[in-house]
Amino acid sequence: MKIRFWGARGSLPVSGEKYIRYGGNTTCVDIRTAGGKVIIVDAGTGIRELGNQLLEEGIYEYSMLFTHAHWDHIMGFPFFLPLYSRKTKIEVFGCSSTQKTVSEIIKGTMTTPNFPINLEDINATIHFGGVCPRNFLLDGILVEPIPLNHPNGGHAYKFTESEKSFVFLTDNELGHKHPGGASREEYLEFSRGAELLVHDAEYRPEEYKKTKGWGHTVFTEALSLAMEARVKRFGLFHHNVERTD
């Protein structure tokens, strides 16, 4: 399994010389399986550059997963260039965590007058796989979802291949329980022993006094979770728009 992050910024994209190292694009993750299959997680603004890379590589078949429907995780979808090729085939998955289905959420990003092209008018073939079960296989990788502690709900995912796991826990608040969310103990067990844990780390401790309940975590709490879970590698994610390199 190879993992590449095309966007790690939270809430909205930023640009400029202050953001070169860690980037300004919003959430998009590219996972390559041992067999060369492509799994895309979320369609923030980072998906535009990923799309260009996939076309350069001549890859036109992908699976796509969504954590939740907030704008910074879907706003790049219409600018994913492979959508406009007849060669492209996409299998889309998403857990039932909002009032709308995944297909409705995606269609909402390409609806006039907000965007000039409707989803029905693109050239790619898209199949919506429906809501995800507790655990399922995707391109040879075991995918395990867990509910997020986040406004309006959502799901994090654990990807396991050849007994090595990548846990992606963005937009998750460890210090506050949201309706439908899991407990800290459940996140701890979910992450235990992972090869890589990437967790939301948007706030500093002093900022959290005003932002508790907003659905994001203090970086020190995320680090504590990683240490308790004894993960091998840990990554901070969902960088605040005010953070610079």
PDB file of C-alpha atoms in Angstrom, residues 7-156:
ATOM      1  CA  GLY A   7      -4.530  18.050   0.280  1.00  0.00           C
ATOM      2  CA  ALA A   8      -4.285  18.331   4.068  1.00  0.00           C
ATOM      3  CA  ARG A   9      -5.720  21.785   4.749  1.00  0.00           C
ATOM      4  CA  GLY A  10      -8.995  22.217   6.613  1.00  0.00           C
ATOM      5  CA  SER A  11     -12.096  24.293   5.904  1.00  0.00           C
ATOM      6  CA  LEU A  12     -10.951  26.093   2.748  1.00  0.00           C
ATOM      7  CA  PRO A  13      -7.898  26.191   0.487  1.00  0.00           C
ATOM      8  CA  VAL A  14      -5.102  28.718   0.954  1.00  0.00           C
ATOM      9  CA  SER A  15      -2.234  29.762  -1.303  1.00  0.00           C
ATOM     10  CA  GLY A  16       0.985  31.730  -1.183  1.00  0.00           C
ATOM     11  CA  GLU A  17       4.641  31.368  -0.290  1.00  0.00           C
ATOM     12  CA  LYS A  18       3.774  30.749   3.383  1.00  0.00           C
ATOM     13  CA  TYR A  19       2.101  27.414   2.526  1.00  0.00           C
ATOM     14  CA  ILE A  20       4.562  25.761   0.151  1.00  0.00           C
ATOM     15  CA  ARG A  21       5.830  22.925   2.363  1.00  0.00           C
ATOM     16  CA  TYR A  22       2.548  21.675   3.815  1.00  0.00           C
ATOM     17  CA  GLY A  23       0.326  22.900   1.010  1.00  0.00           C
ATOM     18  CA  GLY A  24      -2.949  24.729   0.822  1.00  0.00           C
ATOM     19  CA  ASN A  25      -5.295  22.242  -0.840  1.00  0.00           C
ATOM     20  CA  THR A  26      -8.156  20.654   1.090  1.00  0.00           C
ATOM     21  CA  THR A  27      -8.557  16.944   1.783  1.00  0.00           C
ATOM     22  CA  CYS A  28      -7.689  14.369  -0.850  1.00  0.00           C
ATOM     23  CA  VAL A  29      -5.787  11.115  -0.319  1.00  0.00           C
ATOM     24  CA  ASP A  30      -4.528   8.699  -2.973  1.00  0.00           C
ATOM     25  CA  ILE A  31      -4.005   5.064  -1.929  1.00  0.00           C
ATOM     26  CA  ARG A  32      -2.323   2.611  -4.312  1.00  0.00           C
ATOM     27  CA  THR A  33      -2.842  -1.070  -3.571  1.00  0.00           C
ATOM     28  CA  ALA A  34      -0.161  -3.723  -3.983  1.00  0.00           C
ATOM     29  CA  GLY A  35      -1.922  -4.684  -7.198  1.00  0.00           C
ATOM     30  CA  GLY A  36      -1.774  -1.146  -8.562  1.00  0.00           C
ATOM     31  CA  LYS A  37      -5.422  -0.215  -7.990  1.00  0.00           C
ATOM     32  CA  VAL A  38      -6.292   3.370  -7.038  1.00  0.00           C
ATOM     33  CA  ILE A  39      -8.471   4.335  -4.063  1.00  0.00           C
ATOM     34  CA  ILE A  40      -9.271   8.039  -3.637  1.00  0.00           C
ATOM     35  CA  VAL A  41     -10.467   9.345  -0.275  1.00  0.00           C
ATOM     36  CA  ASP A  42     -12.389  12.637  -0.421  1.00  0.00           C
ATOM     37  CA  ALA A  43     -12.535  15.186  -3.206  1.00  0.00           C
ATOM     38  CA  GLY A  44     -11.259  18.434  -1.735  1.00  0.00           C
ATOM     39  CA  THR A  45      -9.303  20.823  -3.939  1.00  0.00           C
ATOM     40  CA  GLY A  46      -6.311  18.468  -3.918  1.00  0.00           C
ATOM     41  CA  ILE A  47      -8.156  16.128  -6.273  1.00  0.00           C
ATOM     42  CA  ARG A  48      -7.506  18.459  -9.216  1.00  0.00           C
ATOM     43  CA  GLU A  49      -3.759  17.787  -9.172  1.00  0.00           C
ATOM     44  CA  LEU A  50      -4.349  14.092  -8.494  1.00  0.00           C
ATOM     45  CA  GLY A  51      -6.558  13.920 -11.568  1.00  0.00           C
ATOM     46  CA  ASN A  52      -3.833  15.440 -13.719  1.00  0.00           C
ATOM     47  CA  GLN A  53      -1.328  12.909 -12.353  1.00  0.00           C
ATOM     48  CA  LEU A  54      -3.630   9.954 -13.049  1.00  0.00           C
ATOM     49  CA  LEU A  55      -4.114  11.085 -16.643  1.00  0.00           C
ATOM     50  CA  GLU A  56      -0.342  11.379 -17.063  1.00  0.00           C
ATOM     51  CA  GLU A  57      -0.024   7.801 -15.814  1.00  0.00           C
ATOM     52  CA  GLY A  58      -2.794   6.616 -18.122  1.00  0.00           C
ATOM     53  CA  ILE A  59      -4.912   5.290 -15.234  1.00  0.00           C
ATOM     54  CA  TYR A  60      -8.675   5.575 -15.738  1.00  0.00           C
ATOM     55  CA  GLU A  61     -10.273   3.241 -13.197  1.00  0.00           C
ATOM     56  CA  TYR A  62     -10.644   4.238  -9.540  1.00  0.00           C
ATOM     57  CA  SER A  63     -12.570   3.586  -6.367  1.00  0.00           C
ATOM     58  CA  MET A  64     -13.624   6.660  -4.381  1.00  0.00           C
ATOM     59  CA  LEU A  65     -14.583   6.958  -0.709  1.00  0.00           C
ATOM     60  CA  PHE A  66     -15.977   9.940   1.188  1.00  0.00           C
ATOM     61  CA  THR A  67     -15.589  10.686   4.887  1.00  0.00           C
ATOM     62  CA  HIS A  68     -18.417  13.230   4.997  1.00  0.00           C
ATOM     63  CA  ALA A  69     -20.179  15.900   2.976  1.00  0.00           C
ATOM     64  CA  HIS A  70     -18.721  19.158   4.264  1.00  0.00           C
ATOM     65  CA  TRP A  71     -17.704  21.456   1.458  1.00  0.00           C
ATOM     66  CA  ASP A  72     -13.917  21.224   1.897  1.00  0.00           C
ATOM     67  CA  HIS A  73     -14.124  17.466   1.241  1.00  0.00           C
ATOM     68  CA  ILE A  74     -16.168  17.628  -1.966  1.00  0.00           C
ATOM     69  CA  MET A  75     -15.493  21.039  -3.547  1.00  0.00           C
ATOM     70  CA  GLY A  76     -12.793  19.769  -5.899  1.00  0.00           C
ATOM     71  CA  PHE A  77     -14.908  17.042  -7.494  1.00  0.00           C
ATOM     72  CA  PRO A  78     -16.056  19.033 -10.567  1.00  0.00           C
ATOM     73  CA  PHE A  79     -12.412  19.871 -11.333  1.00  0.00           C
ATOM     74  CA  PHE A  80     -11.266  16.233 -11.398  1.00  0.00           C
ATOM     75  CA  LEU A  81     -10.270  16.118 -15.055  1.00  0.00           C
ATOM     76  CA  PRO A  82     -10.752  12.344 -15.572  1.00  0.00           C
ATOM     77  CA  LEU A  83     -14.511  12.959 -15.193  1.00  0.00           C
ATOM     78  CA  TYR A  84     -14.544  14.312 -18.715  1.00  0.00           C
ATOM     79  CA  SER A  85     -12.971  11.265 -20.379  1.00  0.00           C
ATOM     80  CA  ARG A  86     -15.040   8.388 -21.758  1.00  0.00           C
ATOM     81  CA  LYS A  87     -12.272   6.019 -20.634  1.00  0.00           C
ATOM     82  CA  THR A  88     -12.865   6.779 -16.954  1.00  0.00           C
ATOM     83  CA  LYS A  89     -14.728   4.396 -14.649  1.00  0.00           C
ATOM     84  CA  ILE A  90     -15.316   5.311 -10.993  1.00  0.00           C
ATOM     85  CA  GLU A  91     -16.882   3.243  -8.220  1.00  0.00           C
ATOM     86  CA  VAL A  92     -18.083   5.603  -5.466  1.00  0.00           C
ATOM     87  CA  PHE A  93     -18.684   4.554  -1.861  1.00  0.00           C
ATOM     88  CA  GLY A  94     -19.766   6.423   1.246  1.00  0.00           C
ATOM     89  CA  CYS A  95     -21.281   5.530   4.569  1.00  0.00           C
ATOM     90  CA  SER A  96     -24.754   6.806   5.375  1.00  0.00           C
ATOM     91  CA  SER A  97     -23.983   9.710   7.686  1.00  0.00           C
ATOM     92  CA  THR A  98     -26.036  12.637   6.457  1.00  0.00           C
ATOM     93  CA  GLN A  99     -29.552  13.320   5.277  1.00  0.00           C
ATOM     94  CA  LYS A 100     -28.475  12.734   1.684  1.00  0.00           C
ATOM     95  CA  THR A 101     -27.028   9.777  -0.206  1.00  0.00           C
ATOM     96  CA  VAL A 102     -23.518   9.948  -1.639  1.00  0.00           C
ATOM     97  CA  SER A 103     -24.926  10.316  -5.150  1.00  0.00           C
ATOM     98  CA  GLU A 104     -27.043  13.294  -4.074  1.00  0.00           C
ATOM     99  CA  ILE A 105     -24.056  14.908  -2.383  1.00  0.00           C
ATOM    100  CA  ILE A 106     -21.875  14.530  -5.480  1.00  0.00           C
ATOM    101  CA  LYS A 107     -24.604  15.741  -7.803  1.00  0.00           C
ATOM    102  CA  GLY A 108     -24.914  18.814  -5.610  1.00  0.00           C
ATOM    103  CA  THR A 109     -21.373  19.884  -6.533  1.00  0.00           C
ATOM    104  CA  MET A 110     -22.313  19.948 -10.220  1.00  0.00           C
ATOM    105  CA  THR A 111     -25.675  21.662 -10.297  1.00  0.00           C
ATOM    106  CA  THR A 112     -26.602  24.910 -12.014  1.00  0.00           C
ATOM    107  CA  PRO A 113     -26.370  27.775 -11.257  1.00  0.00           C
ATOM    108  CA  ASN A 114     -23.397  26.830  -9.055  1.00  0.00           C
ATOM    109  CA  PHE A 115     -21.584  24.922 -11.810  1.00  0.00           C
ATOM    110  CA  PRO A 116     -22.188  24.990 -15.578  1.00  0.00           C
ATOM    111  CA  ILE A 117     -22.011  21.211 -16.134  1.00  0.00           C
ATOM    112  CA  ASN A 118     -24.365  18.703 -14.520  1.00  0.00           C
ATOM    113  CA  LEU A 119     -23.129  15.313 -13.341  1.00  0.00           C
ATOM    114  CA  GLU A 120     -25.362  13.628 -15.923  1.00  0.00           C
ATOM    115  CA  ASP A 121     -23.459  15.406 -18.709  1.00  0.00           C
ATOM    116  CA  ILE A 122     -19.938  14.161 -17.958  1.00  0.00           C
ATOM    117  CA  ASN A 123     -18.281  11.453 -20.052  1.00  0.00           C
ATOM    118  CA  ALA A 124     -17.022   9.198 -17.257  1.00  0.00           C
ATOM    119  CA  THR A 125     -18.964   6.155 -16.084  1.00  0.00           C
ATOM    120  CA  ILE A 126     -19.770   6.458 -12.368  1.00  0.00           C
ATOM    121  CA  HIS A 127     -21.345   3.738 -10.272  1.00  0.00           C
ATOM    122  CA  PHE A 128     -22.557   4.549  -6.780  1.00  0.00           C
ATOM    123  CA  GLY A 129     -21.956   1.522  -4.566  1.00  0.00           C
ATOM    124  CA  GLY A 130     -24.399   2.560  -1.886  1.00  0.00           C
ATOM    125  CA  VAL A 131     -23.819   2.720   1.839  1.00  0.00           C
ATOM    126  CA  CYS A 132     -20.881   0.797   3.229  1.00  0.00           C
ATOM    127  CA  PRO A 133     -21.308  -2.153   5.586  1.00  0.00           C
ATOM    128  CA  ARG A 134     -19.287  -2.550   8.773  1.00  0.00           C
ATOM    129  CA  ASN A 135     -16.273  -4.002   6.978  1.00  0.00           C
ATOM    130  CA  PHE A 136     -15.760  -4.557   3.273  1.00  0.00           C
ATOM    131  CA  LEU A 137     -13.092  -5.382   0.714  1.00  0.00           C
ATOM    132  CA  LEU A 138     -12.125  -2.728  -1.787  1.00  0.00           C
ATOM    133  CA  ASP A 139      -9.575  -3.578  -4.465  1.00  0.00           C
ATOM    134  CA  GLY A 140      -8.008  -6.180  -2.171  1.00  0.00           C
ATOM    135  CA  ILE A 141      -7.823  -3.881   0.862  1.00  0.00           C
ATOM    136  CA  LEU A 142      -9.938  -4.433   3.963  1.00  0.00           C
ATOM    137  CA  VAL A 143     -11.828  -1.212   4.740  1.00  0.00           C
ATOM    138  CA  GLU A 144     -13.236  -0.678   8.236  1.00  0.00           C
ATOM    139  CA  PRO A 145     -15.346   2.435   8.919  1.00  0.00           C
ATOM    140  CA  ILE A 146     -15.932   4.090  12.291  1.00  0.00           C
ATOM    141  CA  PRO A 147     -18.272   7.053  13.012  1.00  0.00           C
ATOM    142  CA  LEU A 148     -16.653  10.461  13.441  1.00  0.00           C
ATOM    143  CA  ASN A 149     -17.219  12.923  16.259  1.00  0.00           C
ATOM    144  CA  HIS A 150     -18.123  15.758  13.921  1.00  0.00           C
ATOM    145  CA  PRO A 151     -21.135  18.011  13.238  1.00  0.00           C
ATOM    146  CA  ASN A 152     -23.530  16.340  10.747  1.00  0.00           C
ATOM    147  CA  GLY A 153     -21.702  13.036  11.134  1.00  0.00           C
ATOM    148  CA  GLY A 154     -19.228  11.196   8.971  1.00  0.00           C
ATOM    149  CA  HIS A 155     -16.921   8.184   8.967  1.00  0.00           C
ATOM    150  CA  ALA A 156     -13.222   7.570   9.349  1.00  0.00           C
TER     151      ALA A 156
END
